[in-house]
mmCIF file of C-alpha atoms in Angstrom:
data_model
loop_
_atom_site.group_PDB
_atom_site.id
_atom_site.type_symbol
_atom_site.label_atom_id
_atom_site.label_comp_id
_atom_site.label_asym_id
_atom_site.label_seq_id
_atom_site.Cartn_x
_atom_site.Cartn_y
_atom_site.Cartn_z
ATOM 1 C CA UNK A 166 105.378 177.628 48.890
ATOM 2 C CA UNK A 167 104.950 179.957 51.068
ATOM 3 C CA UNK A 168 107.006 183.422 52.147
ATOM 4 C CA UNK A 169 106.247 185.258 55.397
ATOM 5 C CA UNK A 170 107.770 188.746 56.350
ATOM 6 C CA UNK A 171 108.140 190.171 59.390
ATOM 7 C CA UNK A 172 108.201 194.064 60.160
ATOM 8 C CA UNK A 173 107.998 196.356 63.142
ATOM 9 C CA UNK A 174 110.835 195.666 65.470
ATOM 10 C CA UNK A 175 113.086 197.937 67.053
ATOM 11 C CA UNK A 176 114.432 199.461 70.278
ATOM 12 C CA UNK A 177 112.205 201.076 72.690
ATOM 13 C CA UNK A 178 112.334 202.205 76.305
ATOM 14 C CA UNK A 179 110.498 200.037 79.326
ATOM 15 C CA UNK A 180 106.398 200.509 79.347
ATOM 16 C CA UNK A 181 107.088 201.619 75.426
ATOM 17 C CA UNK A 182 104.353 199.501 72.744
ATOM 18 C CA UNK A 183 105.437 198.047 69.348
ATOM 19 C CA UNK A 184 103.077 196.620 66.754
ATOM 20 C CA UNK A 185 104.876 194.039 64.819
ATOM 21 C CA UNK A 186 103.623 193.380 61.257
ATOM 22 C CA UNK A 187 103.894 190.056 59.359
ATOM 23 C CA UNK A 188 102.751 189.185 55.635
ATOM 24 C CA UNK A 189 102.114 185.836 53.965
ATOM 25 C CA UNK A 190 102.605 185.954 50.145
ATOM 26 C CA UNK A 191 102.780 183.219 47.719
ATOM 27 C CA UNK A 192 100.630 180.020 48.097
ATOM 28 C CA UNK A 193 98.919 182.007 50.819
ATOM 29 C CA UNK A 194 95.637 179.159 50.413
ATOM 30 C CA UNK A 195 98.097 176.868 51.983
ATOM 31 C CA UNK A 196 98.091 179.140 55.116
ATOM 32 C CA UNK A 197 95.893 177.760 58.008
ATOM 33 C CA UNK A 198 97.264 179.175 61.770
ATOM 34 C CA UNK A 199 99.232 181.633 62.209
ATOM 35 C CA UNK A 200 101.877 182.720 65.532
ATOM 36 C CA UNK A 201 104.597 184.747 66.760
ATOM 37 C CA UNK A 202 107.449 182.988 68.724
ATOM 38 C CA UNK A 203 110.316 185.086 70.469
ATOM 39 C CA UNK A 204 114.046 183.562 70.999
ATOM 40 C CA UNK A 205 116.341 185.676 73.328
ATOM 41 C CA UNK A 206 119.702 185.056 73.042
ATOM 42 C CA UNK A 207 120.870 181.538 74.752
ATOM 43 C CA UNK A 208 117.481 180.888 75.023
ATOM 44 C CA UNK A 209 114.984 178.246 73.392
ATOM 45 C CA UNK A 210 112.574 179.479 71.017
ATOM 46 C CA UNK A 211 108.851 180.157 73.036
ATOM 47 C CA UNK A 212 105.437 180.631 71.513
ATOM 48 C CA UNK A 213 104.359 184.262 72.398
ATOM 49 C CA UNK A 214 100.678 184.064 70.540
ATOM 50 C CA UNK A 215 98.572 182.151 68.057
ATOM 51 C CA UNK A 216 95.941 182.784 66.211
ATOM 52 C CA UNK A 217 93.218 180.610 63.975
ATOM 53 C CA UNK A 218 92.922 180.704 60.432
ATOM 54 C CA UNK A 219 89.925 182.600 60.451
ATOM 55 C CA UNK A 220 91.180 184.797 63.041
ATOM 56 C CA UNK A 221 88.480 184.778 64.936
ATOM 57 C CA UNK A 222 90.304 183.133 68.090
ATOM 58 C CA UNK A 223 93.924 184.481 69.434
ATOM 59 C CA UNK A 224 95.886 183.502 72.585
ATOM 60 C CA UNK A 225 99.034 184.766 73.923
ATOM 61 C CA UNK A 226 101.474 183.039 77.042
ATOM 62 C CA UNK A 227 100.868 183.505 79.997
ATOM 63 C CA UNK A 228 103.455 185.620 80.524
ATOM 64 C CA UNK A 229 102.785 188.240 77.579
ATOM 65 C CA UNK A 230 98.392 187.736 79.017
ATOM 66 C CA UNK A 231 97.315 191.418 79.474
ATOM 67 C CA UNK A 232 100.079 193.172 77.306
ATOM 68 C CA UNK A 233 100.272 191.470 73.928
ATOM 69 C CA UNK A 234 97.442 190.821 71.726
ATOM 70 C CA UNK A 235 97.371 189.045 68.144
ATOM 71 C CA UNK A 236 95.275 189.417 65.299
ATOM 72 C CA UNK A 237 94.725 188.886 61.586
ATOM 73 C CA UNK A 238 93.303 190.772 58.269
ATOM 74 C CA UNK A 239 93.296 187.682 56.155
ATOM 75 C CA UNK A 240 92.338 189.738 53.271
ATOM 76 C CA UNK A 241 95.895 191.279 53.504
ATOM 77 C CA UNK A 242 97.335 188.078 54.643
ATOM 78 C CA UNK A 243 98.731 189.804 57.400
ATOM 79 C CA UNK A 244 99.191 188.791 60.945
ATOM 80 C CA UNK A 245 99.721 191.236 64.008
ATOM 81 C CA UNK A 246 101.105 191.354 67.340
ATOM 82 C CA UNK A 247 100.680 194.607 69.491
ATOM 83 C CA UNK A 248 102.742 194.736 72.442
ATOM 84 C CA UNK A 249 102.171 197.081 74.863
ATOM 85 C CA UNK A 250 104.179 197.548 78.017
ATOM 86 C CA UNK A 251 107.003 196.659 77.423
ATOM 87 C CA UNK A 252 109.246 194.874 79.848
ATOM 88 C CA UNK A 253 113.458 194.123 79.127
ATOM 89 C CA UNK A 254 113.093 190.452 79.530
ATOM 90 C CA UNK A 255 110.392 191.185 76.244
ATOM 91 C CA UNK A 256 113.935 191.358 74.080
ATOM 92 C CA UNK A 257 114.378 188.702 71.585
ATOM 93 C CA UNK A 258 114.288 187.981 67.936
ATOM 94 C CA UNK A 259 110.600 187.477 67.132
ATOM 95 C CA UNK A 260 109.572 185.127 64.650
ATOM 96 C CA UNK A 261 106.020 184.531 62.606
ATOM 97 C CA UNK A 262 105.204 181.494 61.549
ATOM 98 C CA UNK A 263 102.454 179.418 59.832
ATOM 99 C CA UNK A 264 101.182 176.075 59.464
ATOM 100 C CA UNK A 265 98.917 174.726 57.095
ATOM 101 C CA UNK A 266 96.037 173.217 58.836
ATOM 102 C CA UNK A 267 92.756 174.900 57.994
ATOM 103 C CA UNK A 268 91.316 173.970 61.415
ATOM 104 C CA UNK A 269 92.705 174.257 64.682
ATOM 105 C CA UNK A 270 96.125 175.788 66.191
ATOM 106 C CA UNK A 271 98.252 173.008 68.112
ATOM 107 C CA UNK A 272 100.351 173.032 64.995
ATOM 108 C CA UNK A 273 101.369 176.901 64.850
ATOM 109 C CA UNK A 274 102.299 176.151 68.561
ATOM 110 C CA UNK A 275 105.129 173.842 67.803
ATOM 111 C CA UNK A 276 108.392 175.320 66.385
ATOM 112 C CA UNK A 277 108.490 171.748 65.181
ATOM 113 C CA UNK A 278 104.628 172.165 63.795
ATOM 114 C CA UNK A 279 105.288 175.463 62.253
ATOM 115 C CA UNK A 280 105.775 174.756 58.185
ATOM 116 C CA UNK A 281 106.608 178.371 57.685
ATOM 117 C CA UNK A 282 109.061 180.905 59.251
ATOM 118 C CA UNK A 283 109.952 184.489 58.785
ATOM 119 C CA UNK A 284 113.269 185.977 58.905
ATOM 120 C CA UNK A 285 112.598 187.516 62.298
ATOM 121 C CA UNK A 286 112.161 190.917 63.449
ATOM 122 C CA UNK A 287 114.540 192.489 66.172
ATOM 123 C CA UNK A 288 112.917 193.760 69.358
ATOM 124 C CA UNK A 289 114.878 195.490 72.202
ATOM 125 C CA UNK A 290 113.821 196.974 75.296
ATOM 126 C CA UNK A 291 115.764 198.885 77.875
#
């Protein structure tokens, strides 16, 4: 099994940057792709980013292109997302999650595809 953590969040003021932190530990082989998803309240869960196992590919939404960017140190089995300018509607509970397939990233798009979640990680804007 696998365990993923999510750190960073917190409140900051419009045009402000976070970098959101999130760690795989346990069967951390099993992890292939990697994303964050964001879920404001009364609203469905979204993919912000994704990123391939090797990390050598990342994408982000449309409407986070230019601001956020993802990346991965797969020697800490770590996965990032830097967010800079910051806008209010950017305030949601963001999630990490992880799917095991070693290739490609349609998976770790998916809140259905997604075998792993973290806890989430509080991010407010105002």
């Amino acid at each position: 099994h696998v365990q993923l953590v999510e750190s960073g969040g917190g409140s900051v003021q419009t045009g402000g940057s976070l970098e959101l932190s999130c760690r795989a530990s346990g069967h951390t082989s099993e992890v292939g792709c990697m994303s964050w998803f964001r879920q404001a309240p009364e609203k469905e869960r979204e993919a912000v980013a994704v990123i391939t196992p090797g990390g050598s590919k990342g994408d982000v939404a449309n409407f986070v292109k230019g601001r956020f960017n993802i990346s991965r140190d797969n020697a800490k089995n770590t996965v990032y997302l830097q967010m800079d300018s910051l806008k209010p509607e950017d305030t949601a509970m963001y999630y990490c999650a992880a799917a095991d397939d070693p290739y490609g990233t349609a998976r770790c798009l998916s809140a259905r595809g997604a075998n792993y979640w973290g806890q989430g990680t509080q991010v407010t804007v105002s």
